[in-house]
Amino acid sequence: MNDPIKLTNRTSQPSANKRKNPRKSHTNETNKNNKNAKYQGKWSQNKATKQPVKTLTAAERKIVLFNKPFDVLSQFTDDQKRKTLADYINVKNVYAAGRLDRDSEGLLLLTNDGKLQHKLANPKQKTEKTYWVQVEGIPLEADLLMLEKGVNLKDGLTLPAKVSVIKEPDIWPRNPPIRERKNIATTWLSISIKEGRNRQVRRMTAHIGFPTLRLIRYSIGEYNINNIKNGEFSLI
């Protein structure tokens, strides 16, 4: 919605030794009132034409759960000819609720439901997202506790997270494979956060000294990638 326009009267004030012309003053005031009425009309028109988000029925609602491969953009078009959602998803009129970085894998949810999209993508809603994260090295309990309490990144302190060490998930091979350094072990973590900062999980693990090698989003709220092969989607 446009902000109301502030009108500034640029007419100089008459000096004390000059007689004010009542006719000219009346004309200026009339023009000012006409302008005010014009802008007020535009303001009212904008308010009146703003449409509320439509509530969809269960039959109308589309929810696409896509298991995004590595090196795929979370959008349908790209002028640089990189892989996009259009290479995998043929469902029309659905839009991503949030995003997933090109070098990340796993769950990307798309929908035609504006209310659901806003709920899942809006940081104020604090929808929990769980990631499977392969890091370089073996974090100690004290390292994980730092993530659980929150770490101070360049854009501020992160909210408390749920963090645990997990066994290597039964997942698809990444193409290309990650670059592992010889004689340096790796660890798989499950990290659940309720924020959506840019590359947040990667920055969190780097902050405690364990760079992320591979990142897979397992779930968004109640939705997850169970039984969805990498590069495929489920329409619910």
Short mmCIF file of C-alpha atoms in Angstrom, two decimals:
data_model
loop_
_atom_site.label_atom_id
_atom_site.label_comp_id
_atom_site.label_asym_id
_atom_site.label_seq_id
_atom_site.Cartn_x
_atom_site.Cartn_y
_atom_site.Cartn_z
CA MET A 1 0.00 0.00 0.00
CA ASN A 2 1.40 3.40 -0.95
CA ASP A 3 2.16 5.85 1.82
CA PRO A 4 -0.05 8.93 1.81
CA ILE A 5 1.58 11.72 -0.14
CA LYS A 6 2.61 14.76 1.88
CA LEU A 7 1.74 17.98 0.12
CA THR A 8 4.06 20.90 0.68
CA ASN A 9 2.82 24.45 0.08
CA ARG A 10 5.59 26.05 -1.93
CA THR A 11 3.81 29.46 -2.09
CA SER A 12 5.96 32.02 -0.32
CA GLN A 13 4.38 33.87 2.58
CA PRO A 14 3.37 37.46 1.84
CA SER A 15 5.55 40.13 3.42
CA ALA A 16 4.11 42.37 6.12
CA ASN A 17 4.14 45.48 3.89
CA LYS A 18 2.20 43.84 1.02
CA ARG A 19 -1.56 43.59 0.80
CA LYS A 20 -2.81 40.01 0.49
CA ASN A 21 -4.89 39.36 -2.63
CA PRO A 22 -8.07 37.55 -1.37
CA ARG A 23 -8.95 36.29 -4.83
CA LYS A 24 -5.51 34.72 -5.34
CA SER A 25 -5.62 33.22 -1.86
CA HIS A 26 -9.03 31.69 -2.57
CA THR A 27 -7.72 30.20 -5.85
CA ASN A 28 -4.66 28.68 -4.15
CA GLU A 29 -6.80 27.17 -1.40
CA THR A 30 -9.22 25.70 -3.95
CA ASN A 31 -6.35 24.10 -5.91
CA LYS A 32 -4.89 22.69 -2.71
CA ASN A 33 -8.24 21.19 -1.71
CA ASN A 34 -8.67 19.66 -5.16
CA LYS A 35 -5.22 18.06 -4.94
CA ASN A 36 -5.94 16.75 -1.46
CA ALA A 37 -9.21 15.27 -2.68
CA LYS A 38 -7.43 13.70 -5.65
CA TYR A 39 -4.79 12.01 -3.50
CA GLN A 40 -7.30 11.01 -0.87
CA GLY A 41 -9.33 9.39 -3.63
CA LYS A 42 -6.30 7.38 -4.75
CA TRP A 43 -5.62 6.37 -1.12
CA SER A 44 -9.20 5.16 -0.66
CA GLN A 45 -9.13 3.38 -4.00
CA ASN A 46 -5.95 1.50 -3.06
CA LYS A 47 -7.46 0.46 0.25
CA ALA A 48 -10.68 -0.66 -1.41
CA THR A 49 -8.99 -2.69 -4.15
CA LYS A 50 -6.64 -4.65 -1.86
CA GLN A 51 -7.89 -8.22 -2.08
CA PRO A 52 -7.70 -10.63 0.88
CA VAL A 53 -5.90 -13.95 0.45
CA LYS A 54 -8.41 -16.50 -0.79
CA THR A 55 -9.17 -19.43 1.45
CA LEU A 56 -8.94 -22.61 -0.61
CA THR A 57 -10.99 -25.71 -0.11
CA ALA A 58 -9.27 -29.04 0.43
CA ALA A 59 -10.07 -29.96 -3.18
CA GLU A 60 -8.51 -26.75 -4.52
CA ARG A 61 -5.36 -26.84 -2.40
CA LYS A 62 -2.17 -28.24 -3.93
CA ILE A 63 0.89 -29.13 -1.85
CA VAL A 64 4.00 -30.41 -3.61
CA LEU A 65 6.74 -32.06 -1.56
CA PHE A 66 9.87 -32.06 -3.70
CA ASN A 67 13.12 -33.80 -2.79
CA LYS A 68 15.48 -31.31 -4.39
CA PRO A 69 18.77 -32.60 -5.78
CA PHE A 70 22.10 -30.83 -5.38
CA ASP A 71 22.81 -28.04 -7.92
CA VAL A 72 19.15 -27.22 -8.63
CA LEU A 73 17.73 -23.72 -8.16
CA SER A 74 14.59 -23.22 -6.06
CA GLN A 75 12.84 -21.42 -8.94
CA PHE A 76 11.21 -22.30 -12.24
CA THR A 77 13.22 -20.10 -14.61
CA ASP A 78 16.84 -19.08 -15.03
CA ASP A 79 18.47 -17.05 -17.81
CA GLN A 80 21.80 -18.77 -17.21
CA LYS A 81 20.40 -22.16 -18.24
CA ARG A 82 21.02 -23.81 -14.86
CA LYS A 83 18.78 -26.60 -13.58
CA THR A 84 15.52 -25.34 -12.12
CA LEU A 85 12.28 -26.71 -10.67
CA ALA A 86 10.83 -26.79 -14.19
CA ASP A 87 13.15 -29.71 -14.98
CA TYR A 88 11.42 -31.81 -12.31
CA ILE A 89 7.95 -30.46 -11.47
CA ASN A 90 5.06 -30.31 -13.94
CA VAL A 91 2.40 -29.04 -11.51
CA LYS A 92 1.08 -25.61 -12.50
CA ASN A 93 0.50 -22.54 -10.31
CA VAL A 94 2.47 -23.65 -7.26
CA TYR A 95 5.09 -21.54 -5.54
CA ALA A 96 7.86 -22.35 -3.09
CA ALA A 97 7.22 -21.71 0.60
CA GLY A 98 10.69 -20.43 1.42
CA ARG A 99 13.81 -21.48 -0.40
CA LEU A 100 16.58 -24.06 -0.37
CA ASP A 101 20.07 -23.12 -1.51
CA ARG A 102 21.38 -24.47 -4.79
CA ASP A 103 24.07 -26.50 -3.00
CA SER A 104 21.58 -27.95 -0.48
CA GLU A 105 19.32 -30.96 -0.94
CA GLY A 106 16.06 -32.27 0.40
CA LEU A 107 12.59 -30.95 1.09
CA LEU A 108 11.23 -27.97 -0.82
CA LEU A 109 7.51 -27.40 -0.33
CA LEU A 110 5.48 -25.70 -3.04
CA THR A 111 1.80 -24.77 -2.88
CA ASN A 112 -0.97 -22.70 -4.41
CA ASP A 113 -2.24 -21.87 -0.92
CA GLY A 114 -1.11 -18.35 -0.08
CA LYS A 115 -1.96 -18.68 3.61
CA LEU A 116 0.05 -21.90 3.98
CA GLN A 117 2.94 -20.41 2.02
CA HIS A 118 3.02 -17.37 4.32
CA LYS A 119 2.78 -19.51 7.44
CA LEU A 120 5.70 -21.73 6.47
CA ALA A 121 7.94 -18.98 5.04
CA ASN A 122 7.32 -16.24 7.59
CA PRO A 123 10.06 -16.24 10.29
CA LYS A 124 7.56 -14.86 12.84
CA GLN A 125 5.58 -18.11 12.60
CA LYS A 126 8.67 -20.04 13.77
CA THR A 127 7.92 -23.19 11.81
CA GLU A 128 10.46 -25.85 12.78
CA LYS A 129 12.75 -27.14 10.03
CA THR A 130 14.99 -30.16 10.52
CA TYR A 131 18.24 -30.69 8.61
CA TRP A 132 20.58 -33.65 8.28
CA VAL A 133 24.04 -32.13 8.28
CA GLN A 134 27.35 -33.82 7.52
CA VAL A 135 30.19 -31.86 9.09
CA GLU A 136 33.93 -32.20 8.93
CA GLY A 137 35.39 -33.45 12.22
CA ILE A 138 33.84 -34.84 15.38
CA PRO A 139 32.06 -32.23 17.51
CA LEU A 140 32.11 -32.69 21.28
CA GLU A 141 29.11 -32.34 23.55
CA ALA A 142 30.27 -28.83 24.46
CA ASP A 143 30.29 -27.87 20.77
CA LEU A 144 26.72 -29.07 20.26
CA LEU A 145 25.65 -27.26 23.42
CA MET A 146 26.78 -24.00 21.84
CA LEU A 147 24.40 -24.58 18.92
CA GLU A 148 21.60 -25.54 21.27
CA LYS A 149 21.94 -22.32 23.25
CA GLY A 150 22.49 -20.10 20.20
CA VAL A 151 25.61 -18.73 18.53
CA ASN A 152 26.40 -15.13 17.72
CA LEU A 153 26.60 -14.73 13.93
CA LYS A 154 27.19 -11.52 11.99
CA ASP A 155 23.43 -10.94 11.79
CA GLY A 156 22.84 -11.61 15.49
CA LEU A 157 22.33 -14.37 18.00
CA THR A 158 20.56 -17.47 16.71
CA LEU A 159 17.57 -18.89 18.53
CA PRO A 160 18.08 -22.10 20.53
CA ALA A 161 18.29 -25.18 18.28
CA LYS A 162 17.71 -28.89 18.73
CA VAL A 163 20.96 -30.72 17.94
CA SER A 164 21.92 -34.39 18.12
CA VAL A 165 24.45 -36.78 16.59
CA ILE A 166 22.83 -39.33 14.26
CA LYS A 167 23.93 -42.34 12.24
CA GLU A 168 24.57 -41.72 8.58
CA PRO A 169 21.09 -41.59 6.99
CA ASP A 170 20.06 -44.09 4.35
CA ILE A 171 20.16 -41.57 1.51
CA TRP A 172 21.02 -41.20 -2.15
CA PRO A 173 24.60 -40.54 -3.33
CA ARG A 174 25.30 -36.90 -4.11
CA ASN A 175 26.37 -35.94 -7.60
CA PRO A 176 29.11 -34.77 -7.50
CA PRO A 177 30.31 -36.39 -4.26
CA ILE A 178 31.44 -34.21 -1.37
CA ARG A 179 35.15 -33.49 -1.02
CA GLU A 180 36.36 -35.42 1.99
CA ARG A 181 39.88 -34.95 3.32
CA LYS A 182 41.82 -38.10 4.11
CA ASN A 183 42.34 -38.95 7.75
CA ILE A 184 39.64 -36.48 8.85
CA ALA A 185 36.44 -38.11 10.07
CA THR A 186 32.99 -36.67 9.43
CA THR A 187 29.89 -36.58 11.61
CA TRP A 188 26.20 -36.49 10.82
CA LEU A 189 24.03 -34.16 12.88
CA SER A 190 20.31 -33.52 13.10
CA ILE A 191 19.72 -29.78 13.55
CA SER A 192 16.25 -28.29 14.02
CA ILE A 193 15.79 -24.52 13.87
CA LYS A 194 12.85 -22.11 13.80
CA GLU A 195 14.52 -19.38 11.78
CA GLY A 196 15.30 -18.94 8.10
CA ARG A 197 18.38 -16.78 7.82
CA ASN A 198 20.54 -16.98 4.73
CA ARG A 199 22.72 -20.11 4.88
CA GLN A 200 22.12 -20.24 8.61
CA VAL A 201 22.94 -23.88 9.36
CA ARG A 202 26.20 -23.72 7.41
CA ARG A 203 27.23 -20.58 9.27
CA MET A 204 26.29 -22.12 12.62
CA THR A 205 28.48 -25.20 12.17
CA ALA A 206 31.34 -23.12 10.77
CA HIS A 207 31.11 -20.86 13.82
CA ILE A 208 31.89 -23.76 16.17
CA GLY A 209 34.71 -24.98 13.92
CA PHE A 210 33.03 -27.81 11.97
CA PRO A 211 32.34 -26.85 8.33
CA THR A 212 29.25 -28.31 6.67
CA LEU A 213 30.08 -30.73 3.86
CA ARG A 214 26.55 -31.78 2.98
CA LEU A 215 23.17 -30.39 3.99
CA ILE A 216 19.79 -32.09 3.50
CA ARG A 217 16.52 -30.61 4.69
CA TYR A 218 14.49 -33.47 6.09
CA SER A 219 11.31 -31.72 7.22
CA ILE A 220 9.32 -28.49 7.39
CA GLY A 221 6.78 -28.62 10.19
CA GLU A 222 4.68 -31.74 9.69
CA TYR A 223 5.97 -32.37 6.14
CA ASN A 224 9.05 -34.49 5.31
CA ILE A 225 10.80 -36.40 2.51
CA ASN A 226 9.94 -39.90 3.69
CA ASN A 227 9.34 -42.20 0.71
CA ILE A 228 10.21 -39.47 -1.83
CA LYS A 229 13.20 -40.27 -4.02
CA ASN A 230 15.72 -37.56 -4.74
CA GLY A 231 14.63 -35.60 -7.84
CA GLU A 232 10.99 -36.68 -7.43
CA PHE A 233 7.95 -35.10 -5.80
CA SER A 234 4.73 -36.05 -4.08
CA LEU A 235 1.48 -34.14 -4.69
CA ILE A 236 -0.81 -34.15 -1.63
#
